[in-house]
Tab-separated table of C-alpha atoms and ligand atoms in Angstrom:
chain	number	residue	atom	x	y	z
A	345	MET	CA	-58.822	-40.684	-43.590
A	346	ILE	CA	-58.985	-38.606	-40.882
A	347	ILE	CA	-56.401	-36.337	-39.927
A	348	TYR	CA	-55.733	-34.409	-36.549
A	349	PHE	CA	-53.376	-31.929	-35.097
A	350	SER	CA	-54.902	-32.006	-31.070
A	351	GLY	CA	-53.243	-30.798	-28.195
A	352	THR	CA	-56.180	-30.603	-25.637
A	353	GLY	CA	-58.366	-33.068	-27.099
A	354	ASN	CA	-60.909	-30.836	-28.488
A	355	CYS	CA	-59.887	-31.834	-32.587
A	356	LEU	CA	-58.867	-35.489	-31.363
A	357	ALA	CA	-62.615	-35.689	-29.821
A	358	ILE	CA	-64.623	-34.468	-32.906
A	359	ALA	CA	-61.603	-36.385	-35.311
A	360	ARG	CA	-63.044	-39.380	-34.050
A	361	HIS	CA	-66.908	-38.491	-34.311
A	362	ILE	CA	-65.748	-38.206	-37.709
A	363	ALA	CA	-64.208	-41.408	-38.221
A	364	GLN	CA	-66.716	-43.503	-36.331
A	365	ALA	CA	-69.603	-41.983	-38.183
A	366	LEU	CA	-67.934	-42.715	-41.578
A	367	ASP	CA	-66.111	-46.166	-40.671
A	368	GLU	CA	-62.656	-44.176	-41.609
A	369	PRO	CA	-59.409	-44.371	-39.415
A	370	VAL	CA	-57.862	-41.695	-37.305
A	371	MET	CA	-54.089	-40.347	-37.292
A	372	PRO	CA	-52.578	-37.443	-36.025
A	373	LEU	CA	-50.778	-35.343	-38.679
A	374	VAL	CA	-47.719	-36.081	-37.201
A	375	ASN	CA	-47.807	-39.775	-38.506
A	376	ALA	CA	-49.965	-38.321	-41.601
A	377	VAL	CA	-46.957	-36.791	-43.217
A	378	SER	CA	-44.324	-40.012	-43.075
A	379	ASN	CA	-47.809	-42.043	-44.799
A	380	ASP	CA	-48.407	-42.588	-48.591
A	381	LEU	CA	-51.792	-41.546	-48.753
A	382	THR	CA	-52.489	-41.114	-52.196
A	383	ALA	CA	-55.203	-44.412	-52.000
A	384	GLU	CA	-57.447	-42.465	-49.962
A	385	LYS	CA	-60.460	-41.421	-50.792
A	386	ARG	CA	-62.006	-39.057	-48.501
A	387	ILE	CA	-59.205	-37.267	-46.265
A	388	GLY	CA	-60.682	-35.298	-43.317
A	389	LEU	CA	-58.788	-32.562	-41.709
A	390	VAL	CA	-58.994	-31.445	-38.344
A	391	TYR	CA	-57.134	-28.173	-36.902
A	392	PRO	CA	-57.497	-25.714	-34.375
A	393	SER	CA	-57.419	-22.178	-35.047
A	394	TYR	CA	-54.724	-20.686	-33.729
A	395	ASP	CA	-54.292	-16.713	-33.732
A	396	PHE	CA	-57.255	-16.293	-36.335
A	397	ASN	CA	-55.495	-18.799	-38.802
A	398	MET	CA	-53.605	-22.559	-39.135
A	399	PRO	CA	-51.349	-22.833	-36.478
A	400	PRO	CA	-47.822	-22.794	-38.312
A	401	ALA	CA	-46.623	-26.473	-37.411
A	402	VAL	CA	-50.376	-27.734	-39.320
A	403	ARG	CA	-48.951	-24.712	-41.836
A	404	ASN	CA	-45.601	-26.567	-42.283
A	405	LEU	CA	-46.885	-30.330	-42.208
A	406	ILE	CA	-49.569	-29.982	-44.926
A	407	PRO	CA	-47.358	-30.018	-47.690
A	408	ARG	CA	-45.255	-32.561	-46.338
A	409	LEU	CA	-49.141	-35.471	-46.741
A	410	ARG	CA	-48.813	-37.147	-50.450
A	411	LEU	CA	-53.242	-37.138	-50.908
A	412	ASN	CA	-54.949	-38.173	-54.319
A	413	PRO	CA	-55.701	-34.935	-56.418
A	414	GLN	CA	-59.097	-36.806	-56.394
A	415	ALA	CA	-59.976	-37.543	-53.326
A	416	TYR	CA	-62.627	-35.852	-51.457
A	417	ILE	CA	-60.783	-33.698	-49.084
A	418	PHE	CA	-62.489	-31.679	-46.462
A	419	ALA	CA	-61.610	-29.419	-43.384
A	420	VAL	CA	-63.282	-29.396	-39.709
A	421	ILE	CA	-61.784	-26.436	-37.481
A	422	PRO	CA	-62.968	-26.648	-34.370
A	423	CYS	CA	-61.942	-23.315	-32.379
A	424	GLY	CA	-62.808	-21.115	-29.344
A	425	ALA	CA	-65.133	-18.462	-31.414
A	426	GLN	CA	-63.310	-17.524	-34.111
A	427	ALA	CA	-61.354	-19.692	-37.213
A	428	GLY	CA	-60.029	-16.875	-38.794
A	429	ASN	CA	-58.269	-17.713	-41.891
A	430	SER	CA	-57.230	-20.961	-40.981
A	431	ILE	CA	-59.536	-22.266	-44.300
A	432	TRP	CA	-58.572	-19.537	-46.607
A	433	THR	CA	-54.841	-20.303	-45.600
A	434	LEU	CA	-55.563	-24.179	-46.329
A	435	ARG	CA	-57.494	-23.741	-49.296
A	436	ARG	CA	-55.160	-21.699	-50.912
A	437	MET	CA	-52.343	-24.329	-49.702
A	438	LEU	CA	-54.046	-27.119	-51.399
A	439	ARG	CA	-54.456	-25.706	-54.505
A	440	GLU	CA	-50.464	-25.332	-54.644
A	441	GLN	CA	-50.385	-28.536	-54.211
A	442	GLY	CA	-53.293	-29.232	-57.292
A	443	LEU	CA	-55.327	-30.251	-54.255
A	444	THR	CA	-59.158	-29.354	-53.903
A	445	LEU	CA	-59.707	-28.564	-50.321
A	446	ALA	CA	-64.553	-29.133	-51.254
A	447	TYR	CA	-66.463	-29.039	-47.846
A	448	SER	CA	-65.533	-27.025	-44.838
A	449	HIS	CA	-66.430	-25.586	-41.161
A	450	LYS	CA	-66.061	-25.426	-37.911
A	451	ILE	CA	-66.853	-25.768	-34.339
A	452	ARG	CA	-66.999	-24.012	-31.367
A	453	VAL	CA	-65.446	-25.376	-28.411
A	454	PRO	CA	-63.802	-24.374	-25.187
A	455	ASP	CA	-60.637	-21.982	-25.668
A	456	ASN	CA	-57.581	-23.780	-24.154
A	457	SER	CA	-55.468	-20.733	-24.588
A	458	ALA	CA	-57.370	-18.979	-22.151
A	459	ILE	CA	-55.128	-20.675	-18.970
A	460	VAL	CA	-51.929	-18.108	-20.891
A	461	PHE	CA	-54.270	-15.024	-19.410
A	462	SER	CA	-55.702	-16.052	-16.477
A	463	ARG	CA	-58.685	-17.628	-17.205
A	464	ASN	CA	-60.195	-20.748	-16.823
A	465	PRO	CA	-60.525	-23.341	-20.220
A	466	ASN	CA	-63.825	-25.180	-17.832
A	467	ASP	CA	-65.717	-22.005	-17.735
A	468	GLN	CA	-66.751	-22.487	-21.192
A	469	GLN	CA	-68.257	-25.727	-21.812
A	470	TRP	CA	-71.579	-24.053	-22.626
A	471	LYS	CA	-69.893	-24.061	-25.854
A	472	PHE	CA	-70.095	-27.365	-25.797
A	473	GLN	CA	-74.745	-26.906	-26.471
A	474	ARG	CA	-74.217	-26.558	-30.129
A	475	PHE	CA	-71.947	-28.713	-30.110
A	476	ASP	CA	-73.622	-32.538	-31.188
A	477	GLY	CA	-75.920	-30.544	-33.543
A	478	ARG	CA	-72.981	-29.450	-35.808
A	479	LEU	CA	-71.345	-32.375	-35.616
A	480	ARG	CA	-74.469	-33.892	-37.286
A	481	GLN	CA	-74.362	-31.294	-40.110
A	482	ILE	CA	-70.736	-31.912	-40.961
A	483	ILE	CA	-71.054	-35.828	-40.694
A	484	ALA	CA	-74.332	-35.407	-43.066
A	485	ASP	CA	-72.962	-33.279	-45.420
A	486	VAL	CA	-69.461	-35.267	-45.572
A	487	LYS	CA	-71.684	-38.611	-46.465
A	488	ASP	CA	-73.121	-36.583	-49.159
A	489	ALA	CA	-69.697	-35.468	-50.046
A	490	ARG	CA	-71.251	-32.200	-50.539
A	491	HIS	CA	-69.341	-28.997	-51.600
A	492	ALA	CA	-69.805	-26.155	-49.147
A	493	HIS	CA	-67.507	-24.262	-47.253
A	494	HIS	CA	-68.512	-22.137	-44.415
A	495	PHE	CA	-66.045	-19.797	-42.912
A	496	SER	CA	-65.650	-16.588	-42.426
A	497	THR	CA	-64.481	-13.527	-44.754
A	498	TRP	CA	-61.038	-13.261	-45.611
A	499	SER	CA	-59.528	-10.897	-42.690
A	500	LEU	CA	-56.542	-8.741	-43.183
A	501	ILE	CA	-56.151	-8.674	-38.518
A	502	ALA	CA	-55.879	-12.059	-39.239
A	503	TRP	CA	-53.103	-12.322	-41.956
A	504	LEU	CA	-51.216	-9.729	-40.580
A	505	MET	CA	-51.015	-11.888	-37.561
A	506	ALA	CA	-49.965	-14.698	-39.232
A	507	ARG	CA	-46.576	-12.533	-40.923
A	508	PRO	CA	-43.267	-13.971	-39.452
A	509	ARG	CA	-42.635	-11.283	-37.365
A	510	MET	CA	-46.113	-11.221	-35.390
A	511	GLU	CA	-46.601	-15.003	-35.644
A	512	ALA	CA	-42.764	-15.158	-34.275
A	513	TRP	CA	-43.873	-12.694	-30.837
A	514	MET	CA	-46.818	-14.710	-30.516
A	515	LEU	CA	-44.815	-18.390	-30.405
A	516	ARG	CA	-42.659	-16.524	-27.719
A	517	THR	CA	-45.317	-15.095	-26.045
A	518	PHE	CA	-46.959	-18.559	-25.553
A	519	ARG	CA	-44.015	-20.306	-25.211
A	520	PRO	CA	-43.879	-23.399	-22.538
A	521	VAL	CA	-41.237	-23.466	-19.253
A	522	VAL	CA	-40.586	-26.214	-17.309
A	523	ASN	CA	-40.004	-25.736	-14.151
A	524	GLU	CA	-37.579	-27.475	-12.735
A	525	ASP	CA	-38.688	-27.726	-9.162
A	526	LYS	CA	-42.054	-29.192	-10.194
A	527	CYS	CA	-41.063	-31.282	-13.082
A	528	ILE	CA	-40.369	-35.042	-11.698
A	529	GLY	CA	-39.519	-36.438	-15.572
A	530	CYS	CA	-42.513	-38.798	-15.463
A	531	GLY	CA	-42.244	-37.820	-19.436
A	532	ILE	CA	-46.300	-37.901	-19.981
A	533	CYS	CA	-45.315	-34.286	-21.868
A	534	ALA	CA	-43.293	-36.312	-23.971
A	535	ARG	CA	-45.913	-38.442	-25.143
A	536	VAL	CA	-48.657	-35.922	-25.957
A	537	CYS	CA	-46.938	-33.210	-27.742
A	538	PRO	CA	-48.032	-33.317	-31.116
A	539	MET	CA	-44.412	-31.843	-32.211
A	540	ARG	CA	-42.474	-34.994	-30.669
A	541	ASN	CA	-40.889	-32.027	-29.506
A	542	ILE	CA	-40.484	-32.708	-26.117
A	543	VAL	CA	-37.655	-34.916	-24.416
A	544	VAL	CA	-37.267	-36.333	-20.732
A	545	SER	CA	-33.627	-35.159	-20.687
A	546	ASP	CA	-30.327	-37.926	-19.958
A	547	ARG	CA	-29.040	-35.573	-17.448
A	548	GLU	CA	-30.086	-36.239	-14.401
A	549	VAL	CA	-30.092	-32.966	-11.489
A	550	PRO	CA	-30.027	-33.572	-7.238
A	551	THR	CA	-33.060	-33.566	-5.662
A	552	PRO	CA	-33.494	-33.567	-1.544
A	553	ASP	CA	-34.315	-36.852	-1.929
A	554	GLY	CA	-32.261	-38.195	-4.709
A	555	ARG	CA	-31.769	-37.293	-8.419
A	556	LYS	CA	-34.039	-36.745	-11.251
A	557	HIS	CA	-34.587	-36.317	-14.314
A	558	LEU	CA	-36.190	-33.158	-16.306
A	559	ALA	CA	-38.603	-32.521	-19.474
A	560	ALA	CA	-36.683	-30.752	-21.393
A	561	ILE	CA	-39.057	-28.314	-24.633
A	562	GLY	CA	-37.261	-28.423	-28.072
A	563	PRO	CA	-37.060	-25.551	-30.360
A	564	HIS	CA	-40.487	-26.934	-32.947
A	565	CYS	CA	-42.986	-26.203	-30.209
A	566	THR	CA	-46.237	-24.673	-32.027
A	567	ALA	CA	-47.635	-23.627	-28.717
A	568	CYS	CA	-50.488	-25.990	-28.345
A	569	LEU	CA	-50.014	-25.431	-24.548
A	570	GLY	CA	-51.255	-29.719	-24.855
A	571	CYS	CA	-48.008	-29.746	-22.141
A	572	VAL	CA	-49.058	-27.248	-19.947
A	573	HIS	CA	-52.774	-28.523	-19.729
A	574	SER	CA	-51.250	-32.965	-19.265
A	575	CYS	CA	-48.400	-32.107	-17.006
A	576	PRO	CA	-49.662	-34.120	-13.660
A	577	GLN	CA	-47.473	-31.829	-11.523
A	578	GLN	CA	-48.787	-28.454	-13.320
A	579	ALA	CA	-44.658	-27.957	-13.889
A	580	VAL	CA	-45.568	-26.834	-17.278
A	581	GLU	CA	-46.005	-22.852	-17.733
A	582	VAL	CA	-46.147	-20.003	-19.977
A	583	ASN	CA	-45.914	-16.024	-19.558
A	584	GLY	CA	-45.133	-16.356	-16.073
A	585	LEU	CA	-48.173	-17.650	-14.388
A	586	PRO	CA	-48.218	-20.797	-12.361
A	587	THR	CA	-50.308	-23.181	-13.838
A	588	LEU	CA	-53.274	-24.063	-11.794
A	589	LYS	CA	-54.707	-27.859	-11.556
A	590	ASP	CA	-58.572	-26.722	-11.935
A	591	ARG	CA	-57.334	-24.693	-15.386
A	592	GLN	CA	-56.064	-27.309	-17.033
A	593	TYR	CA	-58.061	-28.724	-19.248
A	594	ARG	CA	-58.634	-31.747	-21.857
A	595	HIS	CA	-61.854	-31.814	-24.140
A	596	PRO	CA	-64.590	-34.249	-22.277
A	597	GLN	CA	-64.261	-37.191	-23.950
A	598	VAL	CA	-60.784	-37.682	-24.001
A	599	LEU	CA	-58.736	-38.965	-21.831
A	600	LEU	CA	-55.180	-38.287	-21.818
A	601	LYS	CA	-53.979	-42.091	-22.699
A	602	ASP	CA	-55.925	-40.634	-25.800
A	603	LEU	CA	-53.698	-37.611	-26.466
A	604	LEU	CA	-49.921	-39.967	-25.538
A	605	LEU	CA	-48.670	-40.031	-29.278
A	606	ARG	CA	-47.488	-44.346	-30.217
A	607	ARG	CA	-43.534	-44.004	-30.431
B	1481	FMN	C1	-51.905	-20.621	-29.028
B	1481	FMN	C2	-53.111	-20.357	-29.462
B	1481	FMN	C3	-54.003	-19.552	-30.298
B	1481	FMN	C4	-55.491	-19.943	-30.127
B	1481	FMN	N1	-56.140	-19.046	-31.269
B	1481	FMN	C5	-57.562	-18.690	-30.676
B	1481	FMN	C6	-58.048	-17.952	-31.697
B	1481	FMN	O1	-57.348	-17.490	-33.132
B	1481	FMN	N2	-59.275	-18.415	-32.620
B	1481	FMN	C7	-60.185	-18.624	-31.291
B	1481	FMN	O2	-60.900	-19.282	-32.090
B	1481	FMN	N3	-59.707	-19.909	-30.701
B	1481	FMN	C8	-58.289	-20.169	-30.901
B	1481	FMN	N4	-57.352	-20.554	-29.473
B	1481	FMN	C9	-58.355	-22.002	-29.274
B	1481	FMN	C10	-58.213	-22.984	-29.878
B	1481	FMN	O3	-58.636	-23.438	-31.398
B	1481	FMN	C11	-59.567	-24.537	-28.935
B	1481	FMN	O4	-59.212	-24.344	-28.488
B	1481	FMN	C12	-59.124	-25.295	-30.105
B	1481	FMN	O5	-59.736	-26.401	-30.278
B	1481	FMN	C13	-57.958	-26.201	-29.366
B	1481	FMN	O6	-57.827	-27.790	-30.374
B	1481	FMN	P1	-57.163	-28.951	-29.454
B	1481	FMN	O7	-57.519	-28.839	-28.003
B	1481	FMN	O8	-57.378	-30.126	-30.430
B	1481	FMN	O9	-55.529	-28.503	-29.276
B	1481	FMN	C14	-55.905	-20.640	-29.622
B	1481	FMN	C15	-55.069	-21.710	-29.064
B	1481	FMN	C16	-53.856	-21.814	-29.031
B	1481	FMN	C17	-53.315	-22.522	-28.022
B	1482	SF4	S1	-45.298	-34.538	-18.115
B	1482	SF4	FE1	-44.416	-32.547	-16.071
B	1482	SF4	S2	-44.089	-33.607	-14.213
B	1482	SF4	FE2	-44.077	-34.670	-16.019
B	1482	SF4	S3	-42.239	-34.913	-17.158
B	1482	SF4	FE3	-43.472	-33.617	-18.192
B	1482	SF4	S4	-43.256	-31.648	-17.309
B	1482	SF4	FE4	-41.872	-32.830	-16.329
B	1483	SF4	S1	-43.898	-28.007	-26.681
B	1483	SF4	FE1	-45.871	-28.147	-25.526
B	1483	SF4	S2	-47.235	-26.216	-26.136
B	1483	SF4	FE2	-45.138	-27.268	-28.178
B	1483	SF4	S3	-46.089	-28.202	-29.417
B	1483	SF4	FE3	-45.053	-29.602	-27.903
B	1483	SF4	S4	-46.749	-29.989	-26.358
B	1483	SF4	FE4	-47.534	-27.908	-27.448
């Protein structure tokens, strides 16, 4: 079973490649926590690096996974550059649950958070140059049930950034806001959100052409930016910046429909 957490498709694309090569099913993390996975002999976790660590939502969901202590567990971190402490954090968390992380690696991909800093993630396609080679290596290693870790040395800065105050500040900085003038209530963001944290409100608001419903973002945002990058009206904004269509990013092998979670 390959379990992924993905806002803009990097993790989904990689999870799918691995799953296909290993003939394993794939499942979003938010669904995996409500399944009993103790019969699974091989578990892959594919999640991004946020602020040099594990996304807060992933950290909250991992302890809810029901896994077999004998399972071969591996992790792959697709990141813009630095996985930071994210694998250290996973290893510690699994150990606390009586589980062992056998193998880990990172893959460099475009940084979807560039949009928050007025940069274009689509300008980072060069990061895919080593994508296929790294993926082949990971798949071969996991097929052989290798025990190896390829992660950076533990970082004090990454640890400090995961302190509750810093994390709260980060979540505030990256918090998406729905621009009510632009939103048409189509509900795409609600189906993309890996936290199921968006609803299209029942409340109707008047418009010059009639009335419309609006997307409402709930309290469980983990700042994955999936809604920002997927909104067809560019109605989800961060940092007070308008979202530009040409800066919206999705992994090139992933379609919007692939990111839509089933209800
Ligand atoms: C809030 C946030 C923080 C991020 N922090 C980092 C980071 O510290 N290091 C890094 O290499 N990439 C960072 N990224 C980039 C993501 O790890 C990368 O784009 C990832 O592949 C996104 O996966 P997804 O497309 O499956 O959502 C960050 C992205 C977001 C949204
Ligand atoms: S995807 Fe955009 S337009 Fe559609 S409901 Fe969400 S914010 Fe509104
Ligand atoms: S509300 Fe948007 S940014 Fe927050 S978790 Fe959901 S999709 Fe990601």
